[in-house]
Amino acid sequence: MTRLTLEGLEDQLDELVMLVSAVTEDGLERTDRLEKAVGTLREQLQELIEHVAATEAEDAGEEEPASWVERATPEAWVALADWVDWLQSHYEVSGEHRLPPCWPRHKGAVEELAALQGSWKNAMLADMKAEGVGDAAVYWHDRYRGEGLRRACSSINRACFNTGHTEPKPVPATDRGALPSGA
């Protein structure tokens, strides 16, 4: 709800107050009840206006997103490493989807694995809540497990799989001259 909409509601409430005060003396008791109700509505509307203003102020100062690698705590790194070790052991991952031990040195692989871990947690929790009638775990296995591992592995230099860790080569920056004029 926007501030403009709330201010329009406030104007309508003012009009209602004028109509209530125009009620004849015969309806004095009803008028008192209506005035109390209007007063309560006015207070609630003011709270809403203040809440919307505060929310708009918060949204204006929104943070820029940060990658998992940039925001992860040391505990989150350990939890991810433990989970990746468990994943590879539990599913007996081999061949082209088996991660080399240096995977934490490859940011792209880390981002993929952190996302895979998050989706696994959500799927398993959803399945637990469904008490045996959910399909979140099946969907995770079908859609995310293999594909997530494939993407993580594709973010790692092939030499790391064969001869040990190899530092990634710097990727050239985008040719800014190729951007449309005025960009």
mmCIF file of C-alpha atoms in Angstrom:
data_model
loop_
_atom_site.group_PDB
_atom_site.id
_atom_site.type_symbol
_atom_site.label_atom_id
_atom_site.label_comp_id
_atom_site.label_asym_id
_atom_site.label_seq_id
_atom_site.Cartn_x
_atom_site.Cartn_y
_atom_site.Cartn_z
ATOM 1 C CA MET A 1 0.000 0.000 0.000
ATOM 2 C CA THR A 2 1.489 3.341 -0.975
ATOM 3 C CA ARG A 3 1.584 6.498 1.058
ATOM 4 C CA LEU A 4 -0.691 8.165 -1.544
ATOM 5 C CA THR A 5 -3.324 5.445 -1.074
ATOM 6 C CA LEU A 6 -3.124 5.817 2.687
ATOM 7 C CA GLU A 7 -3.513 9.583 2.460
ATOM 8 C CA GLY A 8 -6.599 9.038 0.270
ATOM 9 C CA LEU A 9 -8.018 6.784 2.966
ATOM 10 C CA GLU A 10 -7.308 9.468 5.529
ATOM 11 C CA ASP A 11 -9.288 12.006 3.443
ATOM 12 C CA GLN A 12 -12.202 9.570 3.249
ATOM 13 C CA LEU A 13 -12.035 9.118 7.003
ATOM 14 C CA ASP A 14 -12.217 12.914 7.492
ATOM 15 C CA GLU A 15 -15.330 12.994 5.305
ATOM 16 C CA LEU A 16 -16.862 10.218 7.397
ATOM 17 C CA VAL A 17 -16.187 12.226 10.560
ATOM 18 C CA MET A 18 -18.056 15.203 9.097
ATOM 19 C CA LEU A 19 -21.022 12.966 8.199
ATOM 20 C CA VAL A 20 -21.090 11.420 11.668
ATOM 21 C CA SER A 21 -21.090 14.836 13.333
ATOM 22 C CA ALA A 22 -24.060 15.835 11.148
ATOM 23 C CA VAL A 23 -26.238 13.056 12.600
ATOM 24 C CA THR A 24 -29.194 14.447 14.552
ATOM 25 C CA GLU A 25 -29.555 14.387 18.321
ATOM 26 C CA ASP A 26 -31.875 11.361 18.075
ATOM 27 C CA GLY A 27 -28.924 9.167 17.214
ATOM 28 C CA LEU A 28 -26.613 10.504 19.967
ATOM 29 C CA GLU A 29 -25.701 7.040 21.308
ATOM 30 C CA ARG A 30 -24.963 5.737 17.826
ATOM 31 C CA THR A 31 -23.000 8.882 17.121
ATOM 32 C CA ASP A 32 -20.816 8.295 20.183
ATOM 33 C CA ARG A 33 -20.112 4.718 19.122
ATOM 34 C CA LEU A 34 -19.331 5.802 15.572
ATOM 35 C CA GLU A 35 -17.013 8.550 16.818
ATOM 36 C CA LYS A 36 -15.120 6.009 18.948
ATOM 37 C CA ALA A 37 -14.850 3.648 15.981
ATOM 38 C CA VAL A 38 -13.673 6.488 13.750
ATOM 39 C CA GLY A 39 -11.102 7.510 16.371
ATOM 40 C CA THR A 40 -9.778 3.966 16.515
ATOM 41 C CA LEU A 41 -9.642 3.807 12.718
ATOM 42 C CA ARG A 42 -7.813 7.133 12.597
ATOM 43 C CA GLU A 43 -5.177 5.821 15.036
ATOM 44 C CA GLN A 44 -4.738 2.625 13.040
ATOM 45 C CA LEU A 45 -4.482 4.588 9.806
ATOM 46 C CA GLN A 46 -1.809 6.834 11.299
ATOM 47 C CA GLU A 47 0.153 3.765 12.410
ATOM 48 C CA LEU A 48 -0.113 2.374 8.879
ATOM 49 C CA ILE A 49 1.090 5.655 7.375
ATOM 50 C CA GLU A 50 4.083 5.670 9.724
ATOM 51 C CA HIS A 51 4.817 2.011 8.968
ATOM 52 C CA VAL A 52 4.705 2.602 5.197
ATOM 53 C CA ALA A 53 6.977 5.638 5.545
ATOM 54 C CA ALA A 54 9.471 3.626 7.606
ATOM 55 C CA THR A 55 9.374 0.733 5.105
ATOM 56 C CA GLU A 56 9.927 3.104 2.189
ATOM 57 C CA ALA A 57 12.897 4.631 4.023
ATOM 58 C CA GLU A 58 14.367 1.168 4.642
ATOM 59 C CA ASP A 59 13.869 0.174 1.001
ATOM 60 C CA ALA A 60 15.628 3.332 -0.163
ATOM 61 C CA GLY A 61 18.765 2.272 1.742
ATOM 62 C CA GLU A 62 18.733 -1.337 0.508
ATOM 63 C CA GLU A 63 22.017 -3.177 0.609
ATOM 64 C CA GLU A 64 23.627 -4.547 -2.486
ATOM 65 C CA PRO A 65 23.553 -8.339 -2.667
ATOM 66 C CA ALA A 66 26.722 -10.186 -1.746
ATOM 67 C CA SER A 67 27.863 -13.616 -2.839
ATOM 68 C CA TRP A 68 27.970 -16.496 -0.369
ATOM 69 C CA VAL A 69 31.789 -16.416 -0.476
ATOM 70 C CA GLU A 70 31.778 -12.746 0.585
ATOM 71 C CA ARG A 71 29.279 -13.092 3.433
ATOM 72 C CA ALA A 72 29.895 -16.572 4.828
ATOM 73 C CA THR A 73 31.175 -16.919 8.372
ATOM 74 C CA PRO A 74 33.988 -19.322 9.255
ATOM 75 C CA GLU A 75 31.327 -21.603 10.773
ATOM 76 C CA ALA A 76 29.360 -21.571 7.505
ATOM 77 C CA TRP A 77 32.517 -22.550 5.585
ATOM 78 C CA VAL A 78 33.109 -25.487 7.931
ATOM 79 C CA ALA A 79 29.463 -26.541 7.676
ATOM 80 C CA LEU A 80 29.641 -26.387 3.880
ATOM 81 C CA ALA A 81 32.869 -28.418 3.778
ATOM 82 C CA ASP A 82 31.350 -31.016 6.125
ATOM 83 C CA TRP A 83 28.211 -31.178 4.000
ATOM 84 C CA VAL A 84 30.161 -31.538 0.732
ATOM 85 C CA ASP A 85 32.232 -34.346 2.273
ATOM 86 C CA TRP A 86 29.045 -36.023 3.474
ATOM 87 C CA LEU A 87 27.371 -35.548 0.081
ATOM 88 C CA GLN A 88 30.236 -37.088 -1.867
ATOM 89 C CA SER A 89 30.521 -40.006 0.565
ATOM 90 C CA HIS A 90 26.781 -40.601 1.037
ATOM 91 C CA TYR A 91 26.026 -40.619 -2.681
ATOM 92 C CA GLU A 92 29.332 -42.280 -3.582
ATOM 93 C CA VAL A 93 30.023 -39.522 -6.091
ATOM 94 C CA SER A 94 32.619 -40.546 -8.632
ATOM 95 C CA GLY A 95 33.842 -39.707 -12.086
ATOM 96 C CA GLU A 96 33.197 -36.330 -13.580
ATOM 97 C CA HIS A 97 31.005 -35.189 -10.676
ATOM 98 C CA ARG A 98 33.518 -35.921 -7.911
ATOM 99 C CA LEU A 99 34.935 -32.678 -6.569
ATOM 100 C CA PRO A 100 38.673 -32.305 -6.049
ATOM 101 C CA PRO A 101 39.818 -31.442 -2.501
ATOM 102 C CA CYS A 102 40.709 -27.897 -3.625
ATOM 103 C CA TRP A 103 37.081 -26.981 -4.416
ATOM 104 C CA PRO A 104 37.012 -24.275 -1.664
ATOM 105 C CA ARG A 105 39.620 -22.332 -3.668
ATOM 106 C CA HIS A 106 37.227 -21.986 -6.610
ATOM 107 C CA LYS A 107 34.609 -19.322 -5.931
ATOM 108 C CA GLY A 108 32.209 -20.449 -8.633
ATOM 109 C CA ALA A 109 32.187 -23.988 -7.267
ATOM 110 C CA VAL A 110 31.670 -22.691 -3.732
ATOM 111 C CA GLU A 111 28.671 -20.592 -4.819
ATOM 112 C CA GLU A 112 27.119 -23.599 -6.578
ATOM 113 C CA LEU A 113 27.717 -25.887 -3.597
ATOM 114 C CA ALA A 114 26.369 -23.377 -1.067
ATOM 115 C CA ALA A 115 23.210 -23.018 -3.171
ATOM 116 C CA LEU A 116 22.976 -26.805 -3.493
ATOM 117 C CA GLN A 117 23.331 -27.182 0.275
ATOM 118 C CA GLY A 118 20.593 -24.597 0.891
ATOM 119 C CA SER A 119 18.221 -26.288 -1.546
ATOM 120 C CA TRP A 120 18.979 -29.678 0.036
ATOM 121 C CA LYS A 121 18.146 -28.348 3.510
ATOM 122 C CA ASN A 122 14.874 -26.846 2.284
ATOM 123 C CA ALA A 123 13.896 -30.032 0.449
ATOM 124 C CA MET A 124 14.658 -32.316 3.382
ATOM 125 C CA LEU A 125 12.825 -30.059 5.856
ATOM 126 C CA ALA A 126 9.813 -29.885 3.541
ATOM 127 C CA ASP A 127 9.799 -33.664 3.242
ATOM 128 C CA MET A 128 10.031 -34.067 7.015
ATOM 129 C CA LYS A 129 7.064 -31.721 7.517
ATOM 130 C CA ALA A 130 5.074 -33.591 4.876
ATOM 131 C CA GLU A 131 5.435 -36.769 6.977
ATOM 132 C CA GLY A 132 6.040 -39.146 4.109
ATOM 133 C CA VAL A 133 3.637 -37.642 1.592
ATOM 134 C CA GLY A 134 5.888 -34.965 0.125
ATOM 135 C CA ASP A 135 7.962 -35.040 -3.005
ATOM 136 C CA ALA A 136 10.516 -32.319 -2.238
ATOM 137 C CA ALA A 137 13.337 -34.816 -1.677
ATOM 138 C CA VAL A 138 12.552 -36.633 -4.905
ATOM 139 C CA TYR A 139 12.491 -33.338 -6.772
ATOM 140 C CA TRP A 140 15.821 -32.283 -5.219
ATOM 141 C CA HIS A 141 17.462 -35.544 -6.208
ATOM 142 C CA ASP A 142 16.027 -35.394 -9.710
ATOM 143 C CA ARG A 143 16.538 -31.720 -10.428
ATOM 144 C CA TYR A 144 19.374 -30.399 -8.275
ATOM 145 C CA ARG A 145 21.838 -33.030 -7.030
ATOM 146 C CA GLY A 146 23.454 -34.117 -10.289
ATOM 147 C CA GLU A 147 23.066 -30.806 -12.059
ATOM 148 C CA GLY A 148 24.421 -28.846 -9.082
ATOM 149 C CA LEU A 149 27.487 -31.071 -8.845
ATOM 150 C CA ARG A 150 28.005 -30.800 -12.612
ATOM 151 C CA ARG A 151 27.914 -26.993 -12.443
ATOM 152 C CA ALA A 152 30.247 -26.928 -9.434
ATOM 153 C CA CYS A 153 32.733 -29.178 -11.237
ATOM 154 C CA SER A 154 32.548 -27.041 -14.374
ATOM 155 C CA SER A 155 33.721 -24.063 -12.278
ATOM 156 C CA ILE A 156 36.984 -25.831 -11.452
ATOM 157 C CA ASN A 157 40.068 -25.956 -13.666
ATOM 158 C CA ARG A 158 40.307 -29.454 -15.221
ATOM 159 C CA ALA A 159 43.926 -29.753 -14.083
ATOM 160 C CA CYS A 160 42.705 -29.744 -10.466
ATOM 161 C CA PHE A 161 41.001 -33.085 -11.114
ATOM 162 C CA ASN A 162 44.145 -34.675 -12.550
ATOM 163 C CA THR A 163 47.285 -33.186 -11.041
ATOM 164 C CA GLY A 164 46.156 -31.174 -8.013
ATOM 165 C CA HIS A 165 45.163 -27.583 -7.511
ATOM 166 C CA THR A 166 45.913 -25.132 -10.287
ATOM 167 C CA GLU A 167 45.194 -21.450 -9.806
ATOM 168 C CA PRO A 168 42.555 -20.193 -12.220
ATOM 169 C CA LYS A 169 43.777 -17.973 -15.018
ATOM 170 C CA PRO A 170 42.486 -14.388 -14.905
ATOM 171 C CA VAL A 171 39.478 -13.855 -17.106
ATOM 172 C CA PRO A 172 39.755 -10.799 -19.364
ATOM 173 C CA ALA A 173 37.365 -7.978 -18.525
ATOM 174 C CA THR A 174 34.479 -7.128 -20.829
ATOM 175 C CA ASP A 175 35.482 -4.964 -23.760
ATOM 176 C CA ARG A 176 33.731 -1.709 -22.809
ATOM 177 C CA GLY A 177 34.281 -0.433 -26.347
ATOM 178 C CA ALA A 178 31.858 -3.119 -27.544
ATOM 179 C CA LEU A 179 28.995 -1.643 -25.511
ATOM 180 C CA PRO A 180 26.412 0.477 -27.358
ATOM 181 C CA SER A 181 27.253 4.171 -27.495
ATOM 182 C CA GLY A 182 25.867 6.091 -24.536
ATOM 183 C CA ALA A 183 26.040 3.068 -22.232
#
